[in-house]
JSON list of C-alpha atoms in Angstrom, two decimals:
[
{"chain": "A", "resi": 1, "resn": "UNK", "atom": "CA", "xyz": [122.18, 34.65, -78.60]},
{"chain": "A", "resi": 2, "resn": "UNK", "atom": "CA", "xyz": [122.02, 31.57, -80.73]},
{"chain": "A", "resi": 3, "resn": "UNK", "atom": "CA", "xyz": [118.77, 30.42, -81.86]},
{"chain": "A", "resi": 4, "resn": "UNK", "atom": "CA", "xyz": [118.54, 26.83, -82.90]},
{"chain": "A", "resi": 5, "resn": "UNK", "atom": "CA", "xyz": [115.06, 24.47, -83.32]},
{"chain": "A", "resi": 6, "resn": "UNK", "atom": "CA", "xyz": [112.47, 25.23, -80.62]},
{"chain": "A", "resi": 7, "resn": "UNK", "atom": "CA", "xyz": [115.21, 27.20, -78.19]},
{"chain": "A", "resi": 8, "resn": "UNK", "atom": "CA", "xyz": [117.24, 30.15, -77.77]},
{"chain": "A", "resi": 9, "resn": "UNK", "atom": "CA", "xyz": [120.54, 29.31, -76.07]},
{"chain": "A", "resi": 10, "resn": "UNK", "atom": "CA", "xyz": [122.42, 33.01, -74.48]},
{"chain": "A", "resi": 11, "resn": "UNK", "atom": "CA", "xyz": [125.84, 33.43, -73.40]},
{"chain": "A", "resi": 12, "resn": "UNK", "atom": "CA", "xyz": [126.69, 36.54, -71.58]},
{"chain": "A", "resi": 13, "resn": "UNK", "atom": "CA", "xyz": [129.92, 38.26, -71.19]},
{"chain": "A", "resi": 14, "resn": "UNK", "atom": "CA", "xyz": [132.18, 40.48, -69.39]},
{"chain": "A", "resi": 15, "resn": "UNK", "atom": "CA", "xyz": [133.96, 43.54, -70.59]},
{"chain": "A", "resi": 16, "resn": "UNK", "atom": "CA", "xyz": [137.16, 41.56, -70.33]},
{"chain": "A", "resi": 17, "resn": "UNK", "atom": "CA", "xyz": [135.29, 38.86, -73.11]},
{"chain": "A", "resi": 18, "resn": "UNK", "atom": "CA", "xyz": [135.26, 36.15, -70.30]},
{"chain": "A", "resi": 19, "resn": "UNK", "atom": "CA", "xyz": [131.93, 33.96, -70.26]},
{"chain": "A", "resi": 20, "resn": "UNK", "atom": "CA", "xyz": [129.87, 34.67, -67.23]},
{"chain": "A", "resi": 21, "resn": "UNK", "atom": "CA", "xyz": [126.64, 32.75, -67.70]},
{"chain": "A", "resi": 22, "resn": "UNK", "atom": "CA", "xyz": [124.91, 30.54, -70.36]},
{"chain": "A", "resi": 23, "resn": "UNK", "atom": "CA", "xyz": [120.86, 30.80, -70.41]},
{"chain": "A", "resi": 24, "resn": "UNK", "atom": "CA", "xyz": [118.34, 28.29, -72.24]},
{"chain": "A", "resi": 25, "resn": "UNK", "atom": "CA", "xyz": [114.86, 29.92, -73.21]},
{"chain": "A", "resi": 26, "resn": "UNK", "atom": "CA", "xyz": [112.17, 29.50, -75.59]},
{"chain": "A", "resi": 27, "resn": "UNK", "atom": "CA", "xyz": [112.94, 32.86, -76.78]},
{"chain": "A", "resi": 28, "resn": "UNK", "atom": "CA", "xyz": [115.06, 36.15, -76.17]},
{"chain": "A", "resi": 29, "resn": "UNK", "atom": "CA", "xyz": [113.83, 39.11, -76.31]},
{"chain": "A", "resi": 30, "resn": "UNK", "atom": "CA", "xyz": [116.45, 42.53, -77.08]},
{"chain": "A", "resi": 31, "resn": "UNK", "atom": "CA", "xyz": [114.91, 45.22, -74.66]},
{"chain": "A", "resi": 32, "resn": "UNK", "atom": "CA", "xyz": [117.70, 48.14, -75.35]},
{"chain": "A", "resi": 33, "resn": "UNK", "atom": "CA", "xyz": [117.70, 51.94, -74.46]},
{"chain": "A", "resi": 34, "resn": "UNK", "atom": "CA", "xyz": [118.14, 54.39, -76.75]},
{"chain": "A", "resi": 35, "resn": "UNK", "atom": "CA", "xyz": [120.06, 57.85, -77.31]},
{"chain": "A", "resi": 36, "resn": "UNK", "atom": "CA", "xyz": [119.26, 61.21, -79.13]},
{"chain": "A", "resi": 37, "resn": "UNK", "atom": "CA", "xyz": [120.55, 61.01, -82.38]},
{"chain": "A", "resi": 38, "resn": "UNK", "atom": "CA", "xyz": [122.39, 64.58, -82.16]},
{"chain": "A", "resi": 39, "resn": "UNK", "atom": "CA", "xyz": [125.65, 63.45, -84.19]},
{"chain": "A", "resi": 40, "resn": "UNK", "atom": "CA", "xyz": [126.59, 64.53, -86.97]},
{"chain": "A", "resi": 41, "resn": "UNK", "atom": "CA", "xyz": [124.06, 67.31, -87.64]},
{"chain": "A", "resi": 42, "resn": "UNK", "atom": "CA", "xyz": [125.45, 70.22, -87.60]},
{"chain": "A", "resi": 43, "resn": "UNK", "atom": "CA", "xyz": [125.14, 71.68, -84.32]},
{"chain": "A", "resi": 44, "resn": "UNK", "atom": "CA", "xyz": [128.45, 72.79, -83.80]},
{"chain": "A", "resi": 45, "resn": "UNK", "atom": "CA", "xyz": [128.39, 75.11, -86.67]},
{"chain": "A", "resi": 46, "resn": "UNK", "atom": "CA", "xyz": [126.18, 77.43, -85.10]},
{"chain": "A", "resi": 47, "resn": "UNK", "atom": "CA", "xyz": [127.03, 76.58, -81.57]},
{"chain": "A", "resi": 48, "resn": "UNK", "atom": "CA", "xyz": [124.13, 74.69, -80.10]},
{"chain": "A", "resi": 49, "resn": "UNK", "atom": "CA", "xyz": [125.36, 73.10, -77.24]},
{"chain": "A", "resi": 50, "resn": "UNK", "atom": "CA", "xyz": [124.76, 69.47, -76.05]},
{"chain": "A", "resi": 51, "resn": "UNK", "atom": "CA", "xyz": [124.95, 67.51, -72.60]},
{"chain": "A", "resi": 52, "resn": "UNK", "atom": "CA", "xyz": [126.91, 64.65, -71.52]},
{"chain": "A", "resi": 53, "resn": "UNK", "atom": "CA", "xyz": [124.82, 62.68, -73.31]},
{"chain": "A", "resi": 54, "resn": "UNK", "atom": "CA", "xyz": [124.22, 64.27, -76.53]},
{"chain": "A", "resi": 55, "resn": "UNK", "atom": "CA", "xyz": [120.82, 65.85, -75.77]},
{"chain": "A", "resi": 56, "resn": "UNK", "atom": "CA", "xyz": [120.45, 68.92, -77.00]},
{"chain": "A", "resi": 57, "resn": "UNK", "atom": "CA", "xyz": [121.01, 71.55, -74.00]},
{"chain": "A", "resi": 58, "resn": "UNK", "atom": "CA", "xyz": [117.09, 73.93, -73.63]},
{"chain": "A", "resi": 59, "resn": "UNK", "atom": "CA", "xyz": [115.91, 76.35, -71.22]},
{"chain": "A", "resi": 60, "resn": "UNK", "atom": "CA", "xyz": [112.55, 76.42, -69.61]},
{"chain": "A", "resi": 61, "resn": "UNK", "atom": "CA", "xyz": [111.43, 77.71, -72.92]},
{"chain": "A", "resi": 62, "resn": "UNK", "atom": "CA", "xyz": [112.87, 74.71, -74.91]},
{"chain": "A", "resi": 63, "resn": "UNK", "atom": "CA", "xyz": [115.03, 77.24, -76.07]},
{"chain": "A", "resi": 64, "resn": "UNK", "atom": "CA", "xyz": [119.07, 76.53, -77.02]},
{"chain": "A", "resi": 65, "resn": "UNK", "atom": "CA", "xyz": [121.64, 78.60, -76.17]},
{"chain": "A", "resi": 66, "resn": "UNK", "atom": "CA", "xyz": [121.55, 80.39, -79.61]},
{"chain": "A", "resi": 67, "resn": "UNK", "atom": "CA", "xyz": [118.58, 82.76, -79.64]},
{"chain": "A", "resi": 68, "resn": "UNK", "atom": "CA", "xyz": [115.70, 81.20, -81.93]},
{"chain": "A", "resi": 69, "resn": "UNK", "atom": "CA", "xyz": [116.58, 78.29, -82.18]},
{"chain": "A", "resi": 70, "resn": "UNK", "atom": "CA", "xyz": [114.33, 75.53, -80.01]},
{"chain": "A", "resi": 71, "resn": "UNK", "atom": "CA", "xyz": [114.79, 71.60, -79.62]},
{"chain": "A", "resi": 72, "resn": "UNK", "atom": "CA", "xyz": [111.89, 69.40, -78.99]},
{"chain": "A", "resi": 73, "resn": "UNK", "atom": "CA", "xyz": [111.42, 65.41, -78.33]},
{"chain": "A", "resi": 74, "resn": "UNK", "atom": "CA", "xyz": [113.65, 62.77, -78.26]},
{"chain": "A", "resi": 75, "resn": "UNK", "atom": "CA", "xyz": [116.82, 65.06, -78.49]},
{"chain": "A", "resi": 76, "resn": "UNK", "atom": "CA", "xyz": [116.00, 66.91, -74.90]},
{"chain": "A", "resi": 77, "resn": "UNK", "atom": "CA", "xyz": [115.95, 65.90, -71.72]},
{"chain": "A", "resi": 78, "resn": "UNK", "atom": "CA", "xyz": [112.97, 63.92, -70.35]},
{"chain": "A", "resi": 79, "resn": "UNK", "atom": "CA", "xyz": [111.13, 60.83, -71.74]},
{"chain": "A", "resi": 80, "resn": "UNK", "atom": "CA", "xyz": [111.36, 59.62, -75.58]},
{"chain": "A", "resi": 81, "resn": "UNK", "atom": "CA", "xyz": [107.62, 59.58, -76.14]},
{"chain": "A", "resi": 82, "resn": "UNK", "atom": "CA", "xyz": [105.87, 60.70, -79.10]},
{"chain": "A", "resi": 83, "resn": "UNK", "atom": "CA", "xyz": [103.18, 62.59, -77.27]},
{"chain": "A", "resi": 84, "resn": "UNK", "atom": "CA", "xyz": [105.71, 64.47, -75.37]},
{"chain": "A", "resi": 85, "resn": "UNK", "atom": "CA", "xyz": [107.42, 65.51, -78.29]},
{"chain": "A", "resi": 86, "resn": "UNK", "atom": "CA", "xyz": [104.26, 66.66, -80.07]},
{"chain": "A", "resi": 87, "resn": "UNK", "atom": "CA", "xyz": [103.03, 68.81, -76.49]},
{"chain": "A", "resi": 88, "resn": "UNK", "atom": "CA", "xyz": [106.51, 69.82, -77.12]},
{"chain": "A", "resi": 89, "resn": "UNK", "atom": "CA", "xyz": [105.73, 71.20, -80.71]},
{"chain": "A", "resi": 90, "resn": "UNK", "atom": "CA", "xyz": [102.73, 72.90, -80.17]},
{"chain": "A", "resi": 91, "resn": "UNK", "atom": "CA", "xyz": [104.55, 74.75, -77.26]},
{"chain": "A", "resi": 92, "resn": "UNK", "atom": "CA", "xyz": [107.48, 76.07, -79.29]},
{"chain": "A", "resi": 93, "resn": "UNK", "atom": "CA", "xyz": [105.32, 77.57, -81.87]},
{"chain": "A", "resi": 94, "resn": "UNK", "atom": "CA", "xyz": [102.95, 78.91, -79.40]},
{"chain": "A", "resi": 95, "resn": "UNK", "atom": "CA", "xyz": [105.67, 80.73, -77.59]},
{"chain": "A", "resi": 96, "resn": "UNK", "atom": "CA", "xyz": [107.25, 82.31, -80.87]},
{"chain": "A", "resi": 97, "resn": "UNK", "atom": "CA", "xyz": [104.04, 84.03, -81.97]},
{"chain": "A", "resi": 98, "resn": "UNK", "atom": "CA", "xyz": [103.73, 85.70, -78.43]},
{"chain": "A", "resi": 99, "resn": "UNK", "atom": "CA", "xyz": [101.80, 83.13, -76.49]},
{"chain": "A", "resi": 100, "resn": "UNK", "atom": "CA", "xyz": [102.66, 81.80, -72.75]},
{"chain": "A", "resi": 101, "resn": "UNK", "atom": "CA", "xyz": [101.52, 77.93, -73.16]},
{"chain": "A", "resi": 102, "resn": "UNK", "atom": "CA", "xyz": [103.17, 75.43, -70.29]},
{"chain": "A", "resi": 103, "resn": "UNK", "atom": "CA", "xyz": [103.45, 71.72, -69.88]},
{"chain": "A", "resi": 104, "resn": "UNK", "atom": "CA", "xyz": [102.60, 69.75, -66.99]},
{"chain": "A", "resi": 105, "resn": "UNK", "atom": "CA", "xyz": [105.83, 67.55, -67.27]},
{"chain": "A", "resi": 106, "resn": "UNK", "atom": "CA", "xyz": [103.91, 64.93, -64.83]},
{"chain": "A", "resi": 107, "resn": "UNK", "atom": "CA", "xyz": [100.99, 64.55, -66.28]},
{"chain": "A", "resi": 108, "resn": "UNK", "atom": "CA", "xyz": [102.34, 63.37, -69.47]},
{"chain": "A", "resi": 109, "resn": "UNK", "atom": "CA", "xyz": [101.97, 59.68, -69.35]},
{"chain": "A", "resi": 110, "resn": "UNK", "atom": "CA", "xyz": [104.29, 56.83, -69.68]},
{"chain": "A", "resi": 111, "resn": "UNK", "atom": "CA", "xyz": [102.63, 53.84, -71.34]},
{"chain": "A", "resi": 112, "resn": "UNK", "atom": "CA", "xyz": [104.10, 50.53, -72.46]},
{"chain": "A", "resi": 113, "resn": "UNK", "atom": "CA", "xyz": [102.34, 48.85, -75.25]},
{"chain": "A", "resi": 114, "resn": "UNK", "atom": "CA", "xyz": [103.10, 44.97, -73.99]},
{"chain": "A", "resi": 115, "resn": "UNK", "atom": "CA", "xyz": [100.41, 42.62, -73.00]},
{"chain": "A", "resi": 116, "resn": "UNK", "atom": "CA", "xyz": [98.76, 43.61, -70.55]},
{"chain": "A", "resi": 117, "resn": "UNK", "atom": "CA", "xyz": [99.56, 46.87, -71.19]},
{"chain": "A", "resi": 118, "resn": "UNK", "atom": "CA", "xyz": [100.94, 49.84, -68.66]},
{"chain": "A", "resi": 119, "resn": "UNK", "atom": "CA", "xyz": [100.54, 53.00, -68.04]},
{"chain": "A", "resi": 120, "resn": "UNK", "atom": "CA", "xyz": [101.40, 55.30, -65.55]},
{"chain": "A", "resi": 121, "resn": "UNK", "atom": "CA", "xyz": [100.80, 59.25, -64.71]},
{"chain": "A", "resi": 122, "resn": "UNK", "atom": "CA", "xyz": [101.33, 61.66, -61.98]},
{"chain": "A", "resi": 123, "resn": "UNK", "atom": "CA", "xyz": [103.68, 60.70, -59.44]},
{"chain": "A", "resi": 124, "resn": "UNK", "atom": "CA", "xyz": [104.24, 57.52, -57.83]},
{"chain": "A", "resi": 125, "resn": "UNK", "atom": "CA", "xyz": [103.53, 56.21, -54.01]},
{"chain": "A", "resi": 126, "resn": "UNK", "atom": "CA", "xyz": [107.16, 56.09, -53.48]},
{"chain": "A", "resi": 127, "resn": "UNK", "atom": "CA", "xyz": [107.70, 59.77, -54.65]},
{"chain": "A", "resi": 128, "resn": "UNK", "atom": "CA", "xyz": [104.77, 60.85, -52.77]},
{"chain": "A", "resi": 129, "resn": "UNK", "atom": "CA", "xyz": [106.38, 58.97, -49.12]},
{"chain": "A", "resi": 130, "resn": "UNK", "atom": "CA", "xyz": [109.73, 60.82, -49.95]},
{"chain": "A", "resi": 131, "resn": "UNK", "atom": "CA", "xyz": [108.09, 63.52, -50.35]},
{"chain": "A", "resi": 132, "resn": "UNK", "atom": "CA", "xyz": [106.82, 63.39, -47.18]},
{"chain": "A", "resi": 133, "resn": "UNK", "atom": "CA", "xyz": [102.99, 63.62, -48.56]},
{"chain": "A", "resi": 134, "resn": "UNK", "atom": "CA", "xyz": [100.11, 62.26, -46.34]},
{"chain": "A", "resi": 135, "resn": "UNK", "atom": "CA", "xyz": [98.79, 59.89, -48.60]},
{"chain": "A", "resi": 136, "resn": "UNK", "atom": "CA", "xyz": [95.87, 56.98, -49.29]},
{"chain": "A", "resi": 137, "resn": "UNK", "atom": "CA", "xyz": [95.26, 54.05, -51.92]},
{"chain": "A", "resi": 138, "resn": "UNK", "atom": "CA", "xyz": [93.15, 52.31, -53.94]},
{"chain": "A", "resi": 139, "resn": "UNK", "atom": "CA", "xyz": [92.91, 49.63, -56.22]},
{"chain": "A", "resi": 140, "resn": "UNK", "atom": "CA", "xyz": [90.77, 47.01, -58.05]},
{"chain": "A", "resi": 141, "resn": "UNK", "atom": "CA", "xyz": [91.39, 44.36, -60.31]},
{"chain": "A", "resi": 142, "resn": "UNK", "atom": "CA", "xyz": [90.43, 43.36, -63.90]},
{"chain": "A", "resi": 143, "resn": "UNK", "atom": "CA", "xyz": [89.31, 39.75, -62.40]},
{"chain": "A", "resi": 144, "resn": "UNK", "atom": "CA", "xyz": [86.41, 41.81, -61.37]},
{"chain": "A", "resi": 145, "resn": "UNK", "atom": "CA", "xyz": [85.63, 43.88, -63.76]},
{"chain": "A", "resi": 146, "resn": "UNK", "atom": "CA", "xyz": [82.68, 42.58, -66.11]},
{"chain": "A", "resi": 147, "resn": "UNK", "atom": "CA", "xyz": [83.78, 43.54, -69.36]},
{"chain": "A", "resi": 148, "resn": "UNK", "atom": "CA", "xyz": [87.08, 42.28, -69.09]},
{"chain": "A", "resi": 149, "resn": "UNK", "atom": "CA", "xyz": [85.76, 38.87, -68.00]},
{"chain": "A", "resi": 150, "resn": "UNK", "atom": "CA", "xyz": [83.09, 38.67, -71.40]},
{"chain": "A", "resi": 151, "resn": "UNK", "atom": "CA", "xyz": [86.70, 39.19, -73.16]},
{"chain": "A", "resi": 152, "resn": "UNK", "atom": "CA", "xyz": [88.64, 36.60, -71.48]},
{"chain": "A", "resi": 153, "resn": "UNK", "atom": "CA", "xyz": [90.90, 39.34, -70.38]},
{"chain": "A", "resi": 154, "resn": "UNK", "atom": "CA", "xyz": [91.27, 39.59, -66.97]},
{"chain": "A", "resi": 155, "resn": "UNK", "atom": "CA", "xyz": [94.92, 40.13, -65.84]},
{"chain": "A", "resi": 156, "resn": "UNK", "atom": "CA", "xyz": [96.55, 43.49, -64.10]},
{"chain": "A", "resi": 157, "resn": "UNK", "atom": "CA", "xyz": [94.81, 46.56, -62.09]},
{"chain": "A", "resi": 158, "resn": "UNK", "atom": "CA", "xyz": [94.36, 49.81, -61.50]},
{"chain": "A", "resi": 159, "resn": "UNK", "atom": "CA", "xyz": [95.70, 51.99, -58.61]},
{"chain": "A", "resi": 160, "resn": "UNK", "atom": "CA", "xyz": [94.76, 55.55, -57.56]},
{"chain": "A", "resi": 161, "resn": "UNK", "atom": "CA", "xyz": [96.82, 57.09, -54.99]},
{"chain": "A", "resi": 162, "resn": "UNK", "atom": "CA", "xyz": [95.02, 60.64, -53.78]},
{"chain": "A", "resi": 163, "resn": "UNK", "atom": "CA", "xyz": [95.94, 63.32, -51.28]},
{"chain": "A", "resi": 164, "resn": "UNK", "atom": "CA", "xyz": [94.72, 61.73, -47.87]},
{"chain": "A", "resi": 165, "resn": "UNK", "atom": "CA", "xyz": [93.09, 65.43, -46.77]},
{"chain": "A", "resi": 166, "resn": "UNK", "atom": "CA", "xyz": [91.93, 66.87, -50.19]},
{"chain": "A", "resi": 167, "resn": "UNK", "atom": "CA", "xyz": [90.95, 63.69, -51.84]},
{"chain": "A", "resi": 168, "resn": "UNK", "atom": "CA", "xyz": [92.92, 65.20, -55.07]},
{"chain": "A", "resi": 169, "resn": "UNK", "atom": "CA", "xyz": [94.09, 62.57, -57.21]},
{"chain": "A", "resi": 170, "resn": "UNK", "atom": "CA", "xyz": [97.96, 62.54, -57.02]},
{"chain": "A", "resi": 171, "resn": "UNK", "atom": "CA", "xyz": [99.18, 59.27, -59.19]},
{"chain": "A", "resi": 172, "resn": "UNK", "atom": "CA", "xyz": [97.12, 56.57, -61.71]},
{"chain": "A", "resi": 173, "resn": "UNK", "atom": "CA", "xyz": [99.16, 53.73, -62.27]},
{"chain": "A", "resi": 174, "resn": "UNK", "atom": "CA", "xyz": [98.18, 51.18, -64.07]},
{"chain": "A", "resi": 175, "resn": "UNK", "atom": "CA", "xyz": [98.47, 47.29, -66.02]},
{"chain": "A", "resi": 176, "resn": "UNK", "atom": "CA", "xyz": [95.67, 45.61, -67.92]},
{"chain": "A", "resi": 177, "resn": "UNK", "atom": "CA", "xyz": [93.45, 45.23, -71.23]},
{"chain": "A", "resi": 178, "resn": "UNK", "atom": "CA", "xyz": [93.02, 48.44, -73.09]},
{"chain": "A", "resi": 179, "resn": "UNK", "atom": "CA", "xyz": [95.18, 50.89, -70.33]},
{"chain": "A", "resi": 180, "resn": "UNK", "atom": "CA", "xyz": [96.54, 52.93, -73.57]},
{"chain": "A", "resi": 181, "resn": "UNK", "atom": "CA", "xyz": [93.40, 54.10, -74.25]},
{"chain": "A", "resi": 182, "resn": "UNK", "atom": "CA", "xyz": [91.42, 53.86, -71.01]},
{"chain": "A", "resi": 183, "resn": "UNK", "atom": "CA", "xyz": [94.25, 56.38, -69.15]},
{"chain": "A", "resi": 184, "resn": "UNK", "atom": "CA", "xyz": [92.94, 59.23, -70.80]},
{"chain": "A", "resi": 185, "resn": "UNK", "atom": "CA", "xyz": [90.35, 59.98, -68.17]},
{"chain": "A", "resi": 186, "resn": "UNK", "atom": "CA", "xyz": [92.85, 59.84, -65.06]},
{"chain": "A", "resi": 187, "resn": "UNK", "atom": "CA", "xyz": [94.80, 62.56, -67.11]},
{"chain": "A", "resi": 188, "resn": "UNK", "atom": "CA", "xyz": [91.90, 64.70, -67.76]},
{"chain": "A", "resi": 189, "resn": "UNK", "atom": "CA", "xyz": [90.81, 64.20, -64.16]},
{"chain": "A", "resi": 190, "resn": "UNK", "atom": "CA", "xyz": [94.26, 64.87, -62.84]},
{"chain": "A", "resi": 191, "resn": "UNK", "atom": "CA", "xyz": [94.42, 68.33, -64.94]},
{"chain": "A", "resi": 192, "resn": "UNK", "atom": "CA", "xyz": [91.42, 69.34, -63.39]},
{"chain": "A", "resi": 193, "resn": "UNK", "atom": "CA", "xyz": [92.67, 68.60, -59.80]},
{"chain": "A", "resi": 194, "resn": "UNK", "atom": "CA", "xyz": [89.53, 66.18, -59.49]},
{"chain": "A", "resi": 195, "resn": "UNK", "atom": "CA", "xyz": [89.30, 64.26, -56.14]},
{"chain": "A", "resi": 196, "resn": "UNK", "atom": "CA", "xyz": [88.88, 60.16, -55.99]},
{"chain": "A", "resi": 197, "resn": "UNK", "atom": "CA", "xyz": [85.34, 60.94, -54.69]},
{"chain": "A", "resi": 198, "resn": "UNK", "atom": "CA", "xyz": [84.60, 63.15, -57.96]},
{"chain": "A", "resi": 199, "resn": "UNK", "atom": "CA", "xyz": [85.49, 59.74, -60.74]},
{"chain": "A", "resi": 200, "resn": "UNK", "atom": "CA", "xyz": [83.59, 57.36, -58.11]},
{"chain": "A", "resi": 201, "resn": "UNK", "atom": "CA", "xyz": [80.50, 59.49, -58.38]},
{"chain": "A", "resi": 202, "resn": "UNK", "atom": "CA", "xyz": [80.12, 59.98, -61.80]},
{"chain": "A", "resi": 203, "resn": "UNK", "atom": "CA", "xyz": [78.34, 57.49, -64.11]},
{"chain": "A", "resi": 204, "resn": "UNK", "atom": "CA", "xyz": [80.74, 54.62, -66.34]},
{"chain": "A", "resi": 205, "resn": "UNK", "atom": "CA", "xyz": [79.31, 52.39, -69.02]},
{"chain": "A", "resi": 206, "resn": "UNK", "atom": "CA", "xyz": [78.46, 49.05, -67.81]},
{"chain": "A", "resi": 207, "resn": "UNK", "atom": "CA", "xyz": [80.12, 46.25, -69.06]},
{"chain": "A", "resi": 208, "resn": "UNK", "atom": "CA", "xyz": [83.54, 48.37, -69.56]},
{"chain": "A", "resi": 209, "resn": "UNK", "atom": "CA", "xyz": [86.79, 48.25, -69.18]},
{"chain": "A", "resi": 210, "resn": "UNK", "atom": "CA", "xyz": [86.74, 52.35, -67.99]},
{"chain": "A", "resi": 211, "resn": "UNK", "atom": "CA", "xyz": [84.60, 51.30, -64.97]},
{"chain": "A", "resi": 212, "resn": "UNK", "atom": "CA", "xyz": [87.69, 49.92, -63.29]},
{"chain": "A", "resi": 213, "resn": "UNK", "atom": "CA", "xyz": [89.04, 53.35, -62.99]},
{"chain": "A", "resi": 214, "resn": "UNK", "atom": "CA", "xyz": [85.52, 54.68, -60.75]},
{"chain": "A", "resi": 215, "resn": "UNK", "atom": "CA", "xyz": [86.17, 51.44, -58.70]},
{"chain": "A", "resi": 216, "resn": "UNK", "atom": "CA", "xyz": [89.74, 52.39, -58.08]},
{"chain": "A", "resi": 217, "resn": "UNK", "atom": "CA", "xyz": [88.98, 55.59, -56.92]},
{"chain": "A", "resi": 218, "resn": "UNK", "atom": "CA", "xyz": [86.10, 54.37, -54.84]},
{"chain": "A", "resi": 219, "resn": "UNK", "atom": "CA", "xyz": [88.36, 51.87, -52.96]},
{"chain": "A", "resi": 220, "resn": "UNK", "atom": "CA", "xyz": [90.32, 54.73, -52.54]},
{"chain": "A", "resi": 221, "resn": "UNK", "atom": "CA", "xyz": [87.37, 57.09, -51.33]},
{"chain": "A", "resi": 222, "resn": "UNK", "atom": "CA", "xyz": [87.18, 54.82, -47.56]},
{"chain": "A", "resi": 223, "resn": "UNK", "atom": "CA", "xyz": [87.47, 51.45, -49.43]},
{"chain": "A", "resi": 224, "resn": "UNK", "atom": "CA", "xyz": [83.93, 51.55, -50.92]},
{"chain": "A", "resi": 225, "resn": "UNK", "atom": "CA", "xyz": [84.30, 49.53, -54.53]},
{"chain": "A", "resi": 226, "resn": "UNK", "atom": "CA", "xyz": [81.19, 48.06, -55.11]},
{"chain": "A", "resi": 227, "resn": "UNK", "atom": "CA", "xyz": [82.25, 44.99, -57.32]},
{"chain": "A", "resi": 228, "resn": "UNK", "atom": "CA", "xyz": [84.44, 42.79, -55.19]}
]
C-alpha cells in the first residue's frame, strides 16, 4: 500500500510475486488475525505441549498435560477476548482451591468495537437450522428507537432468535450505537434461560438505547413491537 496526497493506491500479489490487482481508495485499512504468542517461552522444558497452531494444548479443566500447570486466554483454544480470558482466570483459581466453577463457552460474547458497533451471543440462526432447532425471530431497528434518533444515531438493529415452543432466548445478535454496553442484559437474560416474552414484559427507560432490546424480543413474542 502506497499512500500519496488524498489516496491510498494497493497492489496485491501472488505467492509467486506476480501482480494480481491494483486498488485506488481514500484509505486502507490492515484488518489481520493474530496467533498465541507461545514461542520461545519455555514450554518445552517442562513438556507442555502445544497444537498445530501453537496454542497451548488444556483439558476441560484448562489444565496442560503436566499436572498443575493451567493455560488461560489468548494462548488456548477459543476466541482472543479479554473477558474470556479473565472468566478464564477466575476459573483456574477457583478449581485449585477445591471449587467446581464452569463456563458457558456460548454465552461469552463477541463484540467488535467499530462504528456502529457489534455484538453477538448465544448461537446463531444458521447454527440453530443445522441444528435442526424449531426456531422464531425478531428484530427492530435503531431508526425507531427514540433515543437513538435525539442522538443522531440511528444505524444497525437488534435480533432475538428464541426457541419457537419455549420462548427461551437462544441467540442476541446485534449492530448499532452503544451495543458494547447495552448486550449485557441479553447475557444476563440468556443465563437465566429467560423467554422473549419475559424482556418484552418488563419495564425499559424511555428514551434509551436498551429499549430496542424489549422491542426485539416483542417482535419476536408474535410480532408485537410497539414502536414501528
Amino acid at each position: 500500500a502506497t499512500a500519496t496526497d488524498g489516496k491510498v493506491e494497493l497492489k496485491a500479489e501472488n505467492l509467486s510475486g506476480k501482480e494480481e490487482m491494483s486498488l485506488d481508495g481514500d484509505y486502507c485499512l490492515m484488518a489481520i488475525g493474530r496467533k498465541p504468542y507461545t514461542a520461545n517461552l519455555g514450554l518445552e522444558n517442562i513438556g507442555v505441549e502445544t497444537n498445530e497452531k501453537g496454542q497451548i494444548a488444556v483439558d476441560e479443566n484448562l489444565e496442560t498435560n503436566i499436572k498443575g500447570v493451567y493455560a488461560i486466554g489468548d494462548v488456548i483454544r477459543g476466541a482472543m477476548l479479554a473477558h474470556k480470558a479473565s472468566e478464564e482466570g477466575v476459573f483456574v483459581a477457583e478449581r485449585i482451591v477445591g471449587q467446581k466453577p464452569h463456563i458457558n463457552y456460548s454465552l461469552i460474547p463477541n463484540i467488535v468495537y467499530t462504528q456502529p458497533e457489534v455484538a453477538g451471543v448465544g448461537l446463531t440462526e444458521e447454527e440453530l437450522k443445522k441444528a435442526n432447532k424449531s426456531i422464531k425471530t425478531g428484530s427492530f431497528p435503531y431508526k425507531a428507537n427514540a433515543r437513538a434518533k435525539i442522538s443522531m444515531d440511528t444505524d444497525g438493529f437488534i435480533k432475538v432468535i428464541a426457541d419457537k415452543q419455549t420462548d427461551e432466548i437462544l441467540g442476541v445478535h446485534m449492530i448499532g450505537p452503544r451495543i458494547a454496553d447495552s448486550y449485557t442484559e441479553a447475557v444476563v437474560a440468556m443465563e437465566f434461560r429467560a423467554a422473549a416474552e419475559d424482556i418484552a414484559r418488563m419495564s425499559h427507560g424511555h428514551p434509551t438505547f436498551s429499549e430496542t432490546f424489549k422491542e426485539a424480543c416483542l417482535a419476536a413474542t408474535e410480532d408485537r413491537a410497539l414502536h414501528i
